[in-house]
PDB file of C-alpha atoms in Angstrom:
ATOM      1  CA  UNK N 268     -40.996 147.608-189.178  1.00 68.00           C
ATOM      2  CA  UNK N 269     -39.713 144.330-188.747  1.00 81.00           C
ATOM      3  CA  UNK N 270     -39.669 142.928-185.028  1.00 86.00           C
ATOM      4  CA  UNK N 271     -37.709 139.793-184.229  1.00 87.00           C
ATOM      5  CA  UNK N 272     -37.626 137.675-181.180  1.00 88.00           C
ATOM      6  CA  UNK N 273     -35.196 136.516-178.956  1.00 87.00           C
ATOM      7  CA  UNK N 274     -35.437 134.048-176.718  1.00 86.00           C
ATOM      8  CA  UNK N 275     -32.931 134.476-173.764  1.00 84.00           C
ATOM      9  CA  UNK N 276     -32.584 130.936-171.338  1.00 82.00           C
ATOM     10  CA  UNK N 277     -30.948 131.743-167.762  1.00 86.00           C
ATOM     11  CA  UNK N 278     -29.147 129.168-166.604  1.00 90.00           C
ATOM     12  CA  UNK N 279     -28.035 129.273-162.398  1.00 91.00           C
ATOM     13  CA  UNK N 280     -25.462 126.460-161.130  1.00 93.00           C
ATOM     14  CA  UNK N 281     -27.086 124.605-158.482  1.00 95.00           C
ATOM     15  CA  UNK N 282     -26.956 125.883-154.565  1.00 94.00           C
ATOM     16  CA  UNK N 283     -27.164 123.724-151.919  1.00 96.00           C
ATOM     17  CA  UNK N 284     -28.100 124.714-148.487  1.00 95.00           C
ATOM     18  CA  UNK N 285     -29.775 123.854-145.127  1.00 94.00           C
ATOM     19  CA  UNK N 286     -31.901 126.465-142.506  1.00 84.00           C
ATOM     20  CA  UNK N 287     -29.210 126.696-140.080  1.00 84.00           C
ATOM     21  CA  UNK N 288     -25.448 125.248-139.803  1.00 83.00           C
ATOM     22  CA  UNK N 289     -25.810 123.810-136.358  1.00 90.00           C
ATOM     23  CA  UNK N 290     -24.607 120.479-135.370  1.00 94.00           C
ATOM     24  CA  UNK N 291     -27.600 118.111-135.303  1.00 95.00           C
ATOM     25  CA  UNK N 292     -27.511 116.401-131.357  1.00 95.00           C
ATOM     26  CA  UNK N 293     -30.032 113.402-130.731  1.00 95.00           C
ATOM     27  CA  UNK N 294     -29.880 111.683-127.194  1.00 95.00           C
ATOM     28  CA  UNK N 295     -30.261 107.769-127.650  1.00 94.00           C
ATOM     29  CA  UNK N 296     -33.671 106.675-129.435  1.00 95.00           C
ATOM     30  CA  UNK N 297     -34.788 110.345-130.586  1.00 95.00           C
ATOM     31  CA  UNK N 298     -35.525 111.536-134.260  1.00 96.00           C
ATOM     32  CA  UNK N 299     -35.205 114.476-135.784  1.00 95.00           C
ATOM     33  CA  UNK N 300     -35.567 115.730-139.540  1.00 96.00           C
ATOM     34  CA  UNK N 301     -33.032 117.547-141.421  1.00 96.00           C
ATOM     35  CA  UNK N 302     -34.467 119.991-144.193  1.00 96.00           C
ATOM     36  CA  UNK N 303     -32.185 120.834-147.035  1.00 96.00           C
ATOM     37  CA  UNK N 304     -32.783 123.236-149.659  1.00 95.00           C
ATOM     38  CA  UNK N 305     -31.647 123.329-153.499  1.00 95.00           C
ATOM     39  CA  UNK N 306     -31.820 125.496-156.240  1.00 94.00           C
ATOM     40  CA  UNK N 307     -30.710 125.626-159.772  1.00 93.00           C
ATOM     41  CA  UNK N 308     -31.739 126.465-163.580  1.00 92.00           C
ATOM     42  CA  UNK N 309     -32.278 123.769-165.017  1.00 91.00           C
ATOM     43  CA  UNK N 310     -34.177 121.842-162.531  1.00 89.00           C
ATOM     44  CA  UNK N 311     -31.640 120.051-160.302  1.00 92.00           C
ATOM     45  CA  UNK N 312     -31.338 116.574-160.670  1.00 91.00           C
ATOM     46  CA  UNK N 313     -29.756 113.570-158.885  1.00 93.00           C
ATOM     47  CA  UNK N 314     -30.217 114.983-155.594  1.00 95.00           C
ATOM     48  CA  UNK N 315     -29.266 112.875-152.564  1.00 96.00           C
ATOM     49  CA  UNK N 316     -28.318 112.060-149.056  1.00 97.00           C
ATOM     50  CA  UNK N 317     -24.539 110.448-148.525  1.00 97.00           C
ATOM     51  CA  UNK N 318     -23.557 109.288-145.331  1.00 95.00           C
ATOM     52  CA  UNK N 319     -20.009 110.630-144.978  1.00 91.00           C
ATOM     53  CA  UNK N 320     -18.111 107.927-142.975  1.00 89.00           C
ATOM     54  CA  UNK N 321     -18.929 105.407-145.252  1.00 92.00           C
ATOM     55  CA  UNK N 322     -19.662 106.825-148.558  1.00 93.00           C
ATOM     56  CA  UNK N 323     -23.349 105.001-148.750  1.00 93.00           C
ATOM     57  CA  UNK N 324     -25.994 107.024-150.315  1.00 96.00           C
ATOM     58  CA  UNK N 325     -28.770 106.873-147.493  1.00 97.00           C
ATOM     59  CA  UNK N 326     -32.194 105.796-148.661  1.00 96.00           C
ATOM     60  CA  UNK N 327     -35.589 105.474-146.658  1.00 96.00           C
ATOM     61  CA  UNK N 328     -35.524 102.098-144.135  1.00 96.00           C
ATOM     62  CA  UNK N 329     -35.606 101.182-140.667  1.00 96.00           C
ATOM     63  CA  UNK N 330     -33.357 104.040-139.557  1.00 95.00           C
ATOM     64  CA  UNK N 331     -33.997 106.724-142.079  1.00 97.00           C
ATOM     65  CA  UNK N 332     -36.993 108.231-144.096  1.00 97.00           C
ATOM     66  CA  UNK N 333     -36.340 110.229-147.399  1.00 97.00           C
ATOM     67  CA  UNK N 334     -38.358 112.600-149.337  1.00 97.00           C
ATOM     68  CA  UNK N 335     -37.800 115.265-152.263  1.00 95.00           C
ATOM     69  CA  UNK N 336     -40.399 117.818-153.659  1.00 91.00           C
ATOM     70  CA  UNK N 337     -40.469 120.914-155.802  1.00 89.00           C
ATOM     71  CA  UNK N 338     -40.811 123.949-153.412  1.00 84.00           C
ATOM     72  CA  UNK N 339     -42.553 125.835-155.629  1.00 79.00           C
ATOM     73  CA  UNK N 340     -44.447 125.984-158.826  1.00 75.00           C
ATOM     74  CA  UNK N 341     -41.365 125.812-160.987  1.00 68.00           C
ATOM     75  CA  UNK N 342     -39.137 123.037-160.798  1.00 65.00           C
ATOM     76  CA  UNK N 343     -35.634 124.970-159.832  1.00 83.00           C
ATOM     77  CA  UNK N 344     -36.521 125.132-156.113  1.00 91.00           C
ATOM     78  CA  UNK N 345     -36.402 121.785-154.596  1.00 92.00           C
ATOM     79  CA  UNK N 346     -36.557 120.641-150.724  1.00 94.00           C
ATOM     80  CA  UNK N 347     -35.259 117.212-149.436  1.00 95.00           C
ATOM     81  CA  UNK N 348     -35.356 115.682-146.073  1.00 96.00           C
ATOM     82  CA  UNK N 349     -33.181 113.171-144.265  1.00 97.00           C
ATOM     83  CA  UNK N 350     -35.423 111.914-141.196  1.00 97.00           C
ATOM     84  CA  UNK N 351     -33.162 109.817-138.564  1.00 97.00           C
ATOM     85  CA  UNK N 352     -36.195 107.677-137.258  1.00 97.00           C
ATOM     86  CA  UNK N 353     -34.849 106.715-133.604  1.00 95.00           C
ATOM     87  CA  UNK N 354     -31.193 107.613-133.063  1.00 95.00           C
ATOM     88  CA  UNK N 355     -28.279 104.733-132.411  1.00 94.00           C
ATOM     89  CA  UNK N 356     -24.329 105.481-132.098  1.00 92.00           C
ATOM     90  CA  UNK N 357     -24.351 103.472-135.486  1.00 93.00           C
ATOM     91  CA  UNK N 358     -25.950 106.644-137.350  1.00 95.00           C
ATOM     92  CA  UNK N 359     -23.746 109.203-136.065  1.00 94.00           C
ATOM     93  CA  UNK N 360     -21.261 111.408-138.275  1.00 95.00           C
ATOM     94  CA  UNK N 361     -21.752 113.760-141.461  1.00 96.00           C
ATOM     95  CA  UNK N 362     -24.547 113.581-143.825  1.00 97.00           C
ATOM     96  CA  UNK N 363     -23.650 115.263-147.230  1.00 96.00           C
ATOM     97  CA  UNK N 364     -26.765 116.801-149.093  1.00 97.00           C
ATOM     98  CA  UNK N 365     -25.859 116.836-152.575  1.00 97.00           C
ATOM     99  CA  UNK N 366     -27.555 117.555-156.121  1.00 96.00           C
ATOM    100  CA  UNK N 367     -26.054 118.446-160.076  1.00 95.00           C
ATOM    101  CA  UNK N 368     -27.705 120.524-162.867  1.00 94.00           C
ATOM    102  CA  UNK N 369     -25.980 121.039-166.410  1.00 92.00           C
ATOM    103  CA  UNK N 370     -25.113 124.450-167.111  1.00 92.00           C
ATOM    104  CA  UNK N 371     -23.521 125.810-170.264  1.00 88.00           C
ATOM    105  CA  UNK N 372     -23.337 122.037-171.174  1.00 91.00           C
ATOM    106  CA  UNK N 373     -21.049 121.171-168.048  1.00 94.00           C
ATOM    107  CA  UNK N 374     -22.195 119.194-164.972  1.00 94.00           C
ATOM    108  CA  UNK N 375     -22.203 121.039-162.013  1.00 92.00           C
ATOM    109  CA  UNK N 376     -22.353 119.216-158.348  1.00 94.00           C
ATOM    110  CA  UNK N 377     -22.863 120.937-154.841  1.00 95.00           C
ATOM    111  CA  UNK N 378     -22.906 119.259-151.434  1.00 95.00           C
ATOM    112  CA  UNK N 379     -23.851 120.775-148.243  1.00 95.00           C
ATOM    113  CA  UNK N 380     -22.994 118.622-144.990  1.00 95.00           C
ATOM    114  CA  UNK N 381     -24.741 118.029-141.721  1.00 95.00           C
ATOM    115  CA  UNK N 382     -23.070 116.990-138.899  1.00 95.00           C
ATOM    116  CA  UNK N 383     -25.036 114.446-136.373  1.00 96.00           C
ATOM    117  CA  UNK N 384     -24.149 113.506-132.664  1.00 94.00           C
ATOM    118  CA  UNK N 385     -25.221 110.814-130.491  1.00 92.00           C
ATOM    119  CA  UNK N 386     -25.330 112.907-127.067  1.00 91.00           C
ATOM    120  CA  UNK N 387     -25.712 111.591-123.057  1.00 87.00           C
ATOM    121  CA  UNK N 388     -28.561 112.862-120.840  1.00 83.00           C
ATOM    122  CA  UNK N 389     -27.393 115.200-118.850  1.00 79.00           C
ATOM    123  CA  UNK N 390     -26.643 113.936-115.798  1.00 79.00           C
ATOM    124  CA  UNK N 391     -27.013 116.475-112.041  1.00 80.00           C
ATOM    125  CA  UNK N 392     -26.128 115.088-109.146  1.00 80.00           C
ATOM    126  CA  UNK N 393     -27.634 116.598-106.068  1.00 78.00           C
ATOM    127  CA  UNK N 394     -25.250 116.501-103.085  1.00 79.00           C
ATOM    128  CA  UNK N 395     -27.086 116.230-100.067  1.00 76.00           C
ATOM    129  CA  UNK N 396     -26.001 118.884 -97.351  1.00 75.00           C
ATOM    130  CA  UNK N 397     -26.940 118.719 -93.355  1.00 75.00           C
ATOM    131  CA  UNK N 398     -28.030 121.803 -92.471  1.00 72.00           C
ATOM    132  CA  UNK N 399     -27.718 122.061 -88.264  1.00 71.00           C
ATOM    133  CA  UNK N 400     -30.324 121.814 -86.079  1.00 70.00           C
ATOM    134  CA  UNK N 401     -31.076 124.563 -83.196  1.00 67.00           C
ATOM    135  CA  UNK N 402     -33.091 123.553 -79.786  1.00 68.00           C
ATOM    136  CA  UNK N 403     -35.535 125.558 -78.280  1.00 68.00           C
ATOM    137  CA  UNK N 404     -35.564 125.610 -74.932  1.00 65.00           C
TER     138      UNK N 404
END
C-alpha cells in the first residue's frame, strides 16, 4: 500500500485579553502592573502598549516599564506588561494592548483596552459630639 502524508498547519487569529476588565485606580504616587495576555497561530507579532488619549505607543522610561515573553513553550501564547511606576494625573486615561498575526495571508490586529484613574484618598471626617455629663451627688 501506498501511504502519503499530509501536513495540516492551523492557523488562529490573534486574541487579546487581560485577567479582569476592571478599571485600574492608583491614588497619587502608587504603581501598579497591568498583565495582558495574547494568543495566536502564527506567533503574534508587533505587540504593544498605546496610550489612548494621545495615540503614543508607550515604551519603558521614567513613568512606565515594559516587558513581553512567551507564556509557554510554544511561541503562540504571549504575556505583556504595562507597569505605571509612580502614578501622576499626566498618565491617566486608556491604555490599548494590541498585537497582529497573518492568517490565511491577511493581517489580523486585536486591541484590548485598560482604563486607568488617578483617584483621591478617601477622606472621613469625624464630627465631634458632646455627650452630657451627669453629677453624683
Amino acid at each position: 500500500t501506498d501511504q502519503k502524508s499530509i501536513m495540516l498547519n492551523v492557523e488562529v487569529p490573534v486574541t487579546v485579553t487581560f485577567e479582569d476588565n476592571s478599571t485600574v485606580e492608583l491614588l497619587n504616587g502608587e504603581g501598579a502592573i497591568i498583565t495582558c495576555r495574547i494568543f495566536g497561530k502564527p506567533s503574534p507579532t508587533n505587540i504593544k502598549w498605546i496610550r489612548s488619549s494621545d495615540g503614543a505607543e508607550v515604551n519603558s522610561n521614567e513613568f512606565y516599564s515594559v516587558q513581553t515573553y512567551n507564556a509557554s513553550e510554544s511561541w503562540e501564547k504571549m504575556v505583556t506588561t504595562l507597569q505605571i511606576k509612580h502614578m501622576v494625573t499626566s498618565l491617566e486615561g486608556k491604555y490599548e494592548c494590541r498585537a497582529e498575526n497573518i492568517v490565511g495571508g491577511k493581517l489580523e490586529s486585536k486591541s484590548a483596552y485598560k482604563k486607568v484613574l488617578r483617584v483621591e484618598p478617601v477622606k472621613i471626617k469625624v464630627k465631634k459630639k458632646k455627650v452630657p455629663t451627669a453629677t453624683l451627688r
